[in-house]
Coordinates of C-alpha atoms and ligand atoms in Angstrom, one line a residue:
X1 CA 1.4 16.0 -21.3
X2 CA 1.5 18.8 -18.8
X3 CA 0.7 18.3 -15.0
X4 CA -2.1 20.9 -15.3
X5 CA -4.0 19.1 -18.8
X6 CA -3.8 16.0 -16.7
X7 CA -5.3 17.8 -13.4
X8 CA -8.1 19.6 -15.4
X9 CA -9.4 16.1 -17.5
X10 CA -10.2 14.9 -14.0
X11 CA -13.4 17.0 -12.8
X12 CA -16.1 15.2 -10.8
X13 CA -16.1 13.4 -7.7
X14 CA -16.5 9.3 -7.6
X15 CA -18.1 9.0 -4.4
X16 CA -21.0 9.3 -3.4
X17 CA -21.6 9.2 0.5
X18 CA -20.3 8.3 3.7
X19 CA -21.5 5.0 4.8
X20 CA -22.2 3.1 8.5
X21 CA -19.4 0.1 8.1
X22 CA -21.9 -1.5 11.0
X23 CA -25.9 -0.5 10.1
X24 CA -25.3 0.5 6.4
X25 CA -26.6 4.2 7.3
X26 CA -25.9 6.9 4.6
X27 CA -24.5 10.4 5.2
X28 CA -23.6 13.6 3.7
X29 CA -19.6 13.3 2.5
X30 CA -18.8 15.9 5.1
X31 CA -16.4 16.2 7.9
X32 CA -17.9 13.2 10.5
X33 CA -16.7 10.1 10.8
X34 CA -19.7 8.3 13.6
X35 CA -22.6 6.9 12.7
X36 CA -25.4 8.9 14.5
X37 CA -27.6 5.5 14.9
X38 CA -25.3 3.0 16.1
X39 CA -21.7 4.6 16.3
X40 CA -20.3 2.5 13.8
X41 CA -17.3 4.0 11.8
X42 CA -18.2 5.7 8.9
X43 CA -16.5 4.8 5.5
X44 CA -16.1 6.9 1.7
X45 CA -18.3 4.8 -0.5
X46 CA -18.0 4.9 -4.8
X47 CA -19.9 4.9 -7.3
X48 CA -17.4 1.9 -9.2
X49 CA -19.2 1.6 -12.4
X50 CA -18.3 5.3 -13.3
X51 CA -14.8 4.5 -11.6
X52 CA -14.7 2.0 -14.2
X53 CA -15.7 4.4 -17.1
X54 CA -12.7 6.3 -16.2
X55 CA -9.7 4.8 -15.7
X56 CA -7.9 2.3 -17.2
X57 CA -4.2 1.2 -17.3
X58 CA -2.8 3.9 -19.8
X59 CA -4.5 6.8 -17.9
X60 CA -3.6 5.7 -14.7
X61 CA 0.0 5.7 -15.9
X62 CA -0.4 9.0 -17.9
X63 CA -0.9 10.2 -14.7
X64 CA 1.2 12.3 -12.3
X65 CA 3.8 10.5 -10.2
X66 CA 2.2 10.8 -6.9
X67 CA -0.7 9.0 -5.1
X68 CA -2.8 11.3 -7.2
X69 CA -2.2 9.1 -10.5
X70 CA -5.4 7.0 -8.4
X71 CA -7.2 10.3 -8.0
X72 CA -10.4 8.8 -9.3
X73 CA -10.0 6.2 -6.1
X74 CA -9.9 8.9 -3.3
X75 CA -12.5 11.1 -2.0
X76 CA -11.6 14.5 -3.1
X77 CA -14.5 16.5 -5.2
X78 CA -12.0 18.7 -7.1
X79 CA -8.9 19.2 -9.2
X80 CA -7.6 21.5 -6.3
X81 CA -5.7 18.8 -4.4
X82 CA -2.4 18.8 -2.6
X83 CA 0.4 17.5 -4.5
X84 CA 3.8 17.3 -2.8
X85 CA 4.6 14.3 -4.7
X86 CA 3.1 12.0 -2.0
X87 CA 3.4 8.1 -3.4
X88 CA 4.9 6.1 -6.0
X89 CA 7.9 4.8 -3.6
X90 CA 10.4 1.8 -4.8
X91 CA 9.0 -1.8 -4.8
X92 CA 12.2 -3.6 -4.3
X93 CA 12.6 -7.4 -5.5
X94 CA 14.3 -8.2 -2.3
X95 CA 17.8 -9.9 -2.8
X96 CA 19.8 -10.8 0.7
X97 CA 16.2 -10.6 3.0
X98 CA 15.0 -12.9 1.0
X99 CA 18.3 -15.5 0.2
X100 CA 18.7 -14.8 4.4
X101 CA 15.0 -15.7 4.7
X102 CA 14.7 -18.7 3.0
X103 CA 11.9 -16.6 0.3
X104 CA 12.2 -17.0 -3.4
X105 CA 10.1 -14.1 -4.2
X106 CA 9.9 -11.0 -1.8
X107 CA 9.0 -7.7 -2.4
X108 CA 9.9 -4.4 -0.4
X109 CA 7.6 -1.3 -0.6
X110 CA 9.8 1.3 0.8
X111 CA 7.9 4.0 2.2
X112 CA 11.0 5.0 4.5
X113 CA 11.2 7.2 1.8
X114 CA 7.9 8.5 0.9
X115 CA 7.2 12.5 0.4
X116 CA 7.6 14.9 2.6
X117 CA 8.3 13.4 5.8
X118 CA 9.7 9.7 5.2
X119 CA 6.3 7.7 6.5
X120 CA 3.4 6.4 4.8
X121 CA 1.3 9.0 6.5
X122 CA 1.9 11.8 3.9
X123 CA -0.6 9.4 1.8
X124 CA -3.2 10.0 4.1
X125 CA -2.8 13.4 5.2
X126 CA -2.1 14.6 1.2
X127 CA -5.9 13.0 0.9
X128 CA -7.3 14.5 4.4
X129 CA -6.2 17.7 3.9
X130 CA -7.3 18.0 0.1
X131 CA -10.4 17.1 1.7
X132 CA -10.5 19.7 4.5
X133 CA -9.9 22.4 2.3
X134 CA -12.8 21.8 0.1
X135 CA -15.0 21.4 3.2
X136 CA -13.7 25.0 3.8
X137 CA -11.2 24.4 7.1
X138 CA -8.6 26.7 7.8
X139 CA -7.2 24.9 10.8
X140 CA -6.2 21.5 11.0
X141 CA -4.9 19.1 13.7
X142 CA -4.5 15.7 14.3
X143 CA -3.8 13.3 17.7
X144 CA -0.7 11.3 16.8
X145 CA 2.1 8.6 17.8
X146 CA 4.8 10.7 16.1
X147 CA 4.8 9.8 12.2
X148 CA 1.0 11.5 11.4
X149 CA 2.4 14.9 13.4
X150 CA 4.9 15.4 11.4
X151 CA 3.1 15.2 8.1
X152 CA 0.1 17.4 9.3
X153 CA 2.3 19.7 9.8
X154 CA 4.6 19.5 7.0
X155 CA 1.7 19.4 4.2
X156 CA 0.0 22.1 6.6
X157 CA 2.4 24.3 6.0
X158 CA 2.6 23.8 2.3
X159 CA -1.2 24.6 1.8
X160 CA -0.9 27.4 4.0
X161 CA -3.2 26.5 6.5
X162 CA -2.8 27.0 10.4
X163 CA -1.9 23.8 12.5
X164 CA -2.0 22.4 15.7
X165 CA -1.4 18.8 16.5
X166 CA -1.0 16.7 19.4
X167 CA 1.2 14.1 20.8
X168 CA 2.1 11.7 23.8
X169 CA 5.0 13.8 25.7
X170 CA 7.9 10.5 25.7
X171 CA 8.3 10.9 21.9
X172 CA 11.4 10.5 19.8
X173 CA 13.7 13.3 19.5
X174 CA 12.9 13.2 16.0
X175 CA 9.5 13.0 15.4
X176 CA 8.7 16.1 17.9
X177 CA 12.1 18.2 16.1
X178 CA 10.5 16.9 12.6
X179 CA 7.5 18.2 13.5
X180 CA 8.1 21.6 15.4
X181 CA 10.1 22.4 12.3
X182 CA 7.2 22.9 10.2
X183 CA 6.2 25.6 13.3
X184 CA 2.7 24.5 13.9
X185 CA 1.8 24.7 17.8
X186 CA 2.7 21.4 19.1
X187 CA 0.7 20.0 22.2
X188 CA 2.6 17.5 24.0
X189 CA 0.6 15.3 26.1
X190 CA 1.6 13.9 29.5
X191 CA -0.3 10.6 28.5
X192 CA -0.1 7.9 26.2
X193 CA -1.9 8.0 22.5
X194 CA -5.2 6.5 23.8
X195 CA -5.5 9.5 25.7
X196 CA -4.2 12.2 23.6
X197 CA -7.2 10.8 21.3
X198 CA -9.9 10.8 23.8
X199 CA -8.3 14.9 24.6
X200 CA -8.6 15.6 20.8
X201 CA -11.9 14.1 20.4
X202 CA -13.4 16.8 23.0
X203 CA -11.0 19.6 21.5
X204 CA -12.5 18.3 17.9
X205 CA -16.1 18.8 19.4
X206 CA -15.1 22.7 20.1
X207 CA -13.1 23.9 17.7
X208 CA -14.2 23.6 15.0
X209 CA -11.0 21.9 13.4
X210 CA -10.3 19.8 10.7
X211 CA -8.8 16.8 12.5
X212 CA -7.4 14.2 10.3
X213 CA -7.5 11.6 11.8
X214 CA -11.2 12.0 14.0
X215 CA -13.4 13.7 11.9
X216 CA -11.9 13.9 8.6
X217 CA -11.1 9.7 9.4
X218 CA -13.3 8.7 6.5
X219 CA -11.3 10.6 3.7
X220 CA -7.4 10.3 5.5
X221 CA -7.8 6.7 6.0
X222 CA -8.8 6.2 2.1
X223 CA -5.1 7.7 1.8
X224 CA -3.9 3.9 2.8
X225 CA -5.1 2.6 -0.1
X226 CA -2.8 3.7 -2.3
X227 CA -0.3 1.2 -1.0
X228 CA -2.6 -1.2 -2.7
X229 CA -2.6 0.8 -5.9
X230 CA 0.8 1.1 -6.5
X231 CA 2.0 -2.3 -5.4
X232 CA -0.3 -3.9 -8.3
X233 CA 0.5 -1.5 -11.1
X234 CA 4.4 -2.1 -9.9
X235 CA 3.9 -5.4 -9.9
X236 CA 2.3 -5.3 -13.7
X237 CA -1.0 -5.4 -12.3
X238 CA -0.8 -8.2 -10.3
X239 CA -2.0 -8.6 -6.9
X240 CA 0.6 -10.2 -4.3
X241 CA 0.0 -13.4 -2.5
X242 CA 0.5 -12.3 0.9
X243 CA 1.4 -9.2 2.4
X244 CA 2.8 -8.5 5.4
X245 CA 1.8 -4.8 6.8
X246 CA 2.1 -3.1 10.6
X247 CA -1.3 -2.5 12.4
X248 CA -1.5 0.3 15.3
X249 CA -5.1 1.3 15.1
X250 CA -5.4 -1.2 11.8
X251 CA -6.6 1.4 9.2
X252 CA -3.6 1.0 7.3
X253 CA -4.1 -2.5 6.8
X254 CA -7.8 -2.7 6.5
X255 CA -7.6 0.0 3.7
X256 CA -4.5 -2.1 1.5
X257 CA -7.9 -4.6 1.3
X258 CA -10.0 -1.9 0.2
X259 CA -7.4 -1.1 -2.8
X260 CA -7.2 -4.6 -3.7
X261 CA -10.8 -5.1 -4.0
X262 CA -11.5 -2.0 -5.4
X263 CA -8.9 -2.8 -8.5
X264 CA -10.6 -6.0 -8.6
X265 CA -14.1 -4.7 -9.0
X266 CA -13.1 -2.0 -11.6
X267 CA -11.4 -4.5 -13.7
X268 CA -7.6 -3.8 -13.4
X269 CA -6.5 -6.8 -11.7
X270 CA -7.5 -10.2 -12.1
X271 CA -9.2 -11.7 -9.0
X272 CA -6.9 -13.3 -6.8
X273 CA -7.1 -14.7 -2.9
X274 CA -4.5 -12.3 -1.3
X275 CA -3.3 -13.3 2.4
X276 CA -2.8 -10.7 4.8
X277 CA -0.6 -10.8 7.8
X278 CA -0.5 -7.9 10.6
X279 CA 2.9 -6.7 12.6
X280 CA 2.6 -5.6 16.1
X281 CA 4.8 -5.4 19.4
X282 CA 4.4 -7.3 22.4
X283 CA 4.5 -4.5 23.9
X284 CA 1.3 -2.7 22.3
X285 CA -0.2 -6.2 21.2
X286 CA -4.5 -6.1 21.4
X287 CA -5.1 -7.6 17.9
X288 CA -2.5 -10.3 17.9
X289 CA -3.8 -11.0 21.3
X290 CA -7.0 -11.6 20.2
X291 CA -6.5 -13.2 16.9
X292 CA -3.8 -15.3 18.6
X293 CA -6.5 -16.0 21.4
X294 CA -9.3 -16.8 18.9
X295 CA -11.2 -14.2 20.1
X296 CA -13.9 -11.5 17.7
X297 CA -13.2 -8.2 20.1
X298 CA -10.2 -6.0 21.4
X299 CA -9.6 -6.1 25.0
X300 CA -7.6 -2.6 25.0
X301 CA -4.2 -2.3 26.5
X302 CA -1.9 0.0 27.9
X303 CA 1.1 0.1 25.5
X304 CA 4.8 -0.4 26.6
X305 CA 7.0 -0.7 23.9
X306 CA 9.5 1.0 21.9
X307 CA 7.6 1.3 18.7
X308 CA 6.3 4.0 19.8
X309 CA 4.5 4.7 16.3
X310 CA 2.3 1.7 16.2
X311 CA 1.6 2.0 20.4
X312 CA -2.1 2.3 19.9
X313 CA -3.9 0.5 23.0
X314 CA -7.2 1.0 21.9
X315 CA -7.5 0.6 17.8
X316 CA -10.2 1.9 16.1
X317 CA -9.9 -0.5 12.9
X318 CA -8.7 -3.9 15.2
X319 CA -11.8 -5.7 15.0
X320 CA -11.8 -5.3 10.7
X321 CA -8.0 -6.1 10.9
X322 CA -9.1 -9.1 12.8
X323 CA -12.0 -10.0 10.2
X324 CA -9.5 -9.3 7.2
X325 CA -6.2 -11.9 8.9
X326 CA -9.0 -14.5 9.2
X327 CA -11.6 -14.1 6.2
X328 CA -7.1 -14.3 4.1
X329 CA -5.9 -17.0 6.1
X330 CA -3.1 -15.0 7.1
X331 CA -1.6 -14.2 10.1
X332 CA -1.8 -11.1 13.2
X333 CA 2.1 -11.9 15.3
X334 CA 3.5 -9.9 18.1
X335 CA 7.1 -9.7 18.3
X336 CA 9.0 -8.4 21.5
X337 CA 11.5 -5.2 21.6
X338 CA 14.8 -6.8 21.1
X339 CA 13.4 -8.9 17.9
X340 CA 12.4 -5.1 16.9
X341 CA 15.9 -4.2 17.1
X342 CA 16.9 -7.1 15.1
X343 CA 14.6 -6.5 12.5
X344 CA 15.6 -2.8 12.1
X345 CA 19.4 -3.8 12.1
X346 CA 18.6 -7.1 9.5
X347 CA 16.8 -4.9 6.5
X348 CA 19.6 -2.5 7.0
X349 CA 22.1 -5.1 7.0
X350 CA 20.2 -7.1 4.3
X351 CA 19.0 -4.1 2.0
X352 CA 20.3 -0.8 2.9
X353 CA 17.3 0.7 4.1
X354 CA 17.1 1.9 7.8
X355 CA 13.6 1.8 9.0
X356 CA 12.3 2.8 12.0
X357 CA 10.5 0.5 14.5
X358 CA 7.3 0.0 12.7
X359 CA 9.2 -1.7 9.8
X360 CA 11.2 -3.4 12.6
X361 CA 8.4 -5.0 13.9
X362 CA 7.4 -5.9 10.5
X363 CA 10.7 -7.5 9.4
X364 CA 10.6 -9.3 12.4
X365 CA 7.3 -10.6 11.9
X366 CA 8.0 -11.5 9.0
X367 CA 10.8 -13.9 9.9
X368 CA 8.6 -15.4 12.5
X369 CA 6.1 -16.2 9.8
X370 CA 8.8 -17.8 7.6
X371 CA 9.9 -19.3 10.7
X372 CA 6.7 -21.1 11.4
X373 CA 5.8 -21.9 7.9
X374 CA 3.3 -19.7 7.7
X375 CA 4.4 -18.0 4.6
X376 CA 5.4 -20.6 1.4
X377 CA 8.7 -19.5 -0.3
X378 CA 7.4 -19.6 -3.4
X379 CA 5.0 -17.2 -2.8
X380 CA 4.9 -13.4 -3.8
X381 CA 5.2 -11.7 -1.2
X382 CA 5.4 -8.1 -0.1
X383 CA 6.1 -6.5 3.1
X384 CA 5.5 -3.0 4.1
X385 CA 8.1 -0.3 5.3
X386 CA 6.3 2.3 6.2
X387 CA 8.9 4.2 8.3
X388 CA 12.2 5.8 8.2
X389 CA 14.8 5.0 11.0
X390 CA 16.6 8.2 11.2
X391 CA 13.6 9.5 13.5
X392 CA 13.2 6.8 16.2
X393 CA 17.8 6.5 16.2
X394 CA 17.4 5.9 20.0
X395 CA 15.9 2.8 19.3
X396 CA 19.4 1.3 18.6
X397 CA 21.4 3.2 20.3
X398 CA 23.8 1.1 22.1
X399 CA 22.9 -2.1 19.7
X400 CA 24.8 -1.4 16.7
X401 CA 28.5 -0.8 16.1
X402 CA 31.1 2.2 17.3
X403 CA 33.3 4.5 14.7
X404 CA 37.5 3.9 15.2
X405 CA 38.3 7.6 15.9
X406 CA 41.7 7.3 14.7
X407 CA 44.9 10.1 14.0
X408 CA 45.2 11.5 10.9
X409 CA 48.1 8.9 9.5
X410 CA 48.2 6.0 8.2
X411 CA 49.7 4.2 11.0
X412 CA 46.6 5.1 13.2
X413 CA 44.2 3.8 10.5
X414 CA 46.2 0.8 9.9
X415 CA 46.0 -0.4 13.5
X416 CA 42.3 0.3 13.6
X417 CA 41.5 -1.4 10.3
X418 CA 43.4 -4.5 12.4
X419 CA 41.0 -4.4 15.6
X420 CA 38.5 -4.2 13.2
X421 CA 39.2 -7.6 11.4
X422 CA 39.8 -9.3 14.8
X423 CA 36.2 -8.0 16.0
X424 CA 35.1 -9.3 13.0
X425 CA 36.4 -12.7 13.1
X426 CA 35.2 -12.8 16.5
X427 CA 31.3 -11.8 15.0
X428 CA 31.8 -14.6 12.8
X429 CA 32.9 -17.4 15.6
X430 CA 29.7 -16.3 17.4
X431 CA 27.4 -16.5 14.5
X432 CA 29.0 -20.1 13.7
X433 CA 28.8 -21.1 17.2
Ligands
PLP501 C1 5.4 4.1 10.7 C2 4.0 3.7 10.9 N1 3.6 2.5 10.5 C3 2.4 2.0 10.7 C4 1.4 2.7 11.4 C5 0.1 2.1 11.6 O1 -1.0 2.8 11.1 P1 -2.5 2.4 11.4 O2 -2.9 3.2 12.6 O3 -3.2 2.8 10.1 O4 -2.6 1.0 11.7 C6 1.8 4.0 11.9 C7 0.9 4.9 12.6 O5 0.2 4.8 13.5 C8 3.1 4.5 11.7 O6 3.5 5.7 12.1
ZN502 ZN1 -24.5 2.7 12.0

């Protein structure tokens, strides 16, 4: 079957309205994202039992290999969506993190190396910017930590339509080079995220922009889901037992719920109690703080850390992040930079992926999770890597090893190849000591 046949046998929309998360109020699916009544979030509801007409197994894998396969699931109204072949990244039975670990049976969904731009936010800007075009936007922007810049910009430019995106001025090399590639007009903030946000909330008010992540929020954020999606069809359509997942402003995680339930309710998985467990840095901390603390609400915080992609002070999602970790029985940890470092350099080590921070502070939540009991060997469990290393490389700069420059003879190689033994012995002593 050709892409196009399967594109045109999917014609109407699924949902229906946006909804109040707080007050239940119903709106018009169009580009707003706060309740007028209460200023609840607004969220993309469904209309499941024709969901459930729709899809089944066999169609949803006689679909393309993108995100889009779960097109009935996401909140576009046409067949005129943007496919860069967003999605359907590895799930990796984990072999040395999990013999290191202690974990029988752990899974890696490696979205390092998800299309275009190596981070799990081409999901949700493939979805918000499907969605902006059918609402008729020509421009579109978004306030980001690094990760959502360079995919607005990257998919942008693919659809042909004009970009402008902000971000907090101390970023990465990378992630401002990876996005100025795609030549949108970059705005670099002297400020942190919280207040590039607040900036494009006014600019969002004037513009007349499609800004993915304010008010286009309800449709991007349903992006997330597909990391639900995929990990119970590639796990036979199975749900997990516990998943471990990164929260900056906690969409992410609050949305890998959504997919779960959503599968549930339609039929394709079996019911199951999932347990979900939420990464942050010490640095950048104000769920773990609270669900550490016991507490319902965020107290906001200035962020100091090196993962600089998940430094949200203020997160929109938190206090749903905070209701999902304790409705699961899972876990919200904090882990400090240097156990960042460690967890970058330990999947790399372990599995050959280099991730960058975010999937740091994962891994190294993880570990403290496994450390403290909190996760049972035995059970399925997947963690989420939802970025790729190459762009945050300053992170461990200075913390990993040196090449030998050596001559060009064999001599020169031979006593390099001998330091190199000696240094390793001496790696071994220490981690024996
Ligand atoms: C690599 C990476 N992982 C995780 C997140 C967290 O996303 P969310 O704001 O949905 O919690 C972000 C973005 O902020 C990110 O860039
Ligand atoms: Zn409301």
């Amino acid at each position: 079957m050709t892409q196009a046949t399967i594109k045109t046998s999917f014609t109407t929309a699924n949902f229906t309205s946006l909804v109040c998360k707080e007050c239940g109020a119903e709106y018009e699916p169009k580009a707003t994202h706060v309740c007028e009544f209460c200023f609840g979030p607004l969220e993309v509801s469904y209309d499941y039992e024709a969901i459930k007409r729709k899809v089944s197994r066999e169609t949803i894998a006689a679909g393309p290999n993108s995100i889009w396969r779960y097109r009935e699931f996401l909140p576009v109204a046409t067949d005129n969506y943007i496919d860069v072949g967003t999605g359907m990244t590895p799930l990796l039975k984990s072999n040395r993190l999990a013999r290191r670990l202690g974990l029988k049976n752990l899974y890696i969904k490696n979205d390092a190396v998800n299309m275009p731009t190596l981070s799990f936010k081409d999901r949700v800007v493939s979805v918000a910017l499907s969605r902006a075009r059918e609402l008729g936007f020509t421009t579109v922007s978004c306030a980001s930590t690094g990760n959502l810049a360079n995919s607005t910009a990257a998919i942008a430019a693919y659809a042909g339509l004009d970009c402008c995106v902000f971000i907090p001025s101390d970023l990465e090399a990378g992630k401002v080079l990876g996005t100025l590639i795609y030549d949108p007009t970059l705005m670099a903030v002297r400020g942190n995220y919280d207040q590039v946000n607040r900036l494009c909330c006014e600019v969002a008010n004037t513009q007349g922009w499609g800004f993915v992540n304010i008010n286009l929020r309800p449709y991007y954020s349903e992006g997330s889901k597909t990391l639900a999606y995929e990990v119970a069809e590639q796990l036979g359509w199975q749900l997990p037992d516990h998943i471990v997942a990164p929260c900056a402003s906690g969409s992410l995680y609050t949305k890998i719920h959504k997919g779960f339930q959503e599968l549930i309710k339609v039929g394709l998985v079996d019911d199951k109690h999932v347990r979900f467990s939420g990464a942050q840095a010490e640095g950048c901390s104000p769920i773990a703080a609270a669900f550490l603390e016991g507490r319902d609400f965020i107290t906001p915080v200035k962020p100091n850390t090196i993962a600089k992609s998940i430094a949200i002070g203020n997160p929109a999602d938190g206090v749903y992040a905070l209701e999902i970790a304790k409705k699961t029985q899972g876990n919200i940890e904090l882990v400090n930079d240097a156990e960042i470092i460690e967890g970058m350099k330990l999947l790399a080590e372990t599995e050959g992926i280099f991730t960058e921070t975010a999937g740091g502070t994962t891994i190294a939540v993880l570990k403290k999770l496994v450390e403290a009991g909190k996760i049972d060997p035995e059970e399925t469990t997947v963690v989420y890597i939802t970025g790729n290393g190459l762009k945050t490389q300053e992170a461990v700069q200075g913390y990993i090893g040196e090449p030998y420059t050596i001559d060009a003879n064999l001599d020169s190689f031979h006593r390099a190849l001998e330091r190199s033994q000696v240094l390793n012995r001496l790696e071994w002593k220490q981690v024996l000591v």
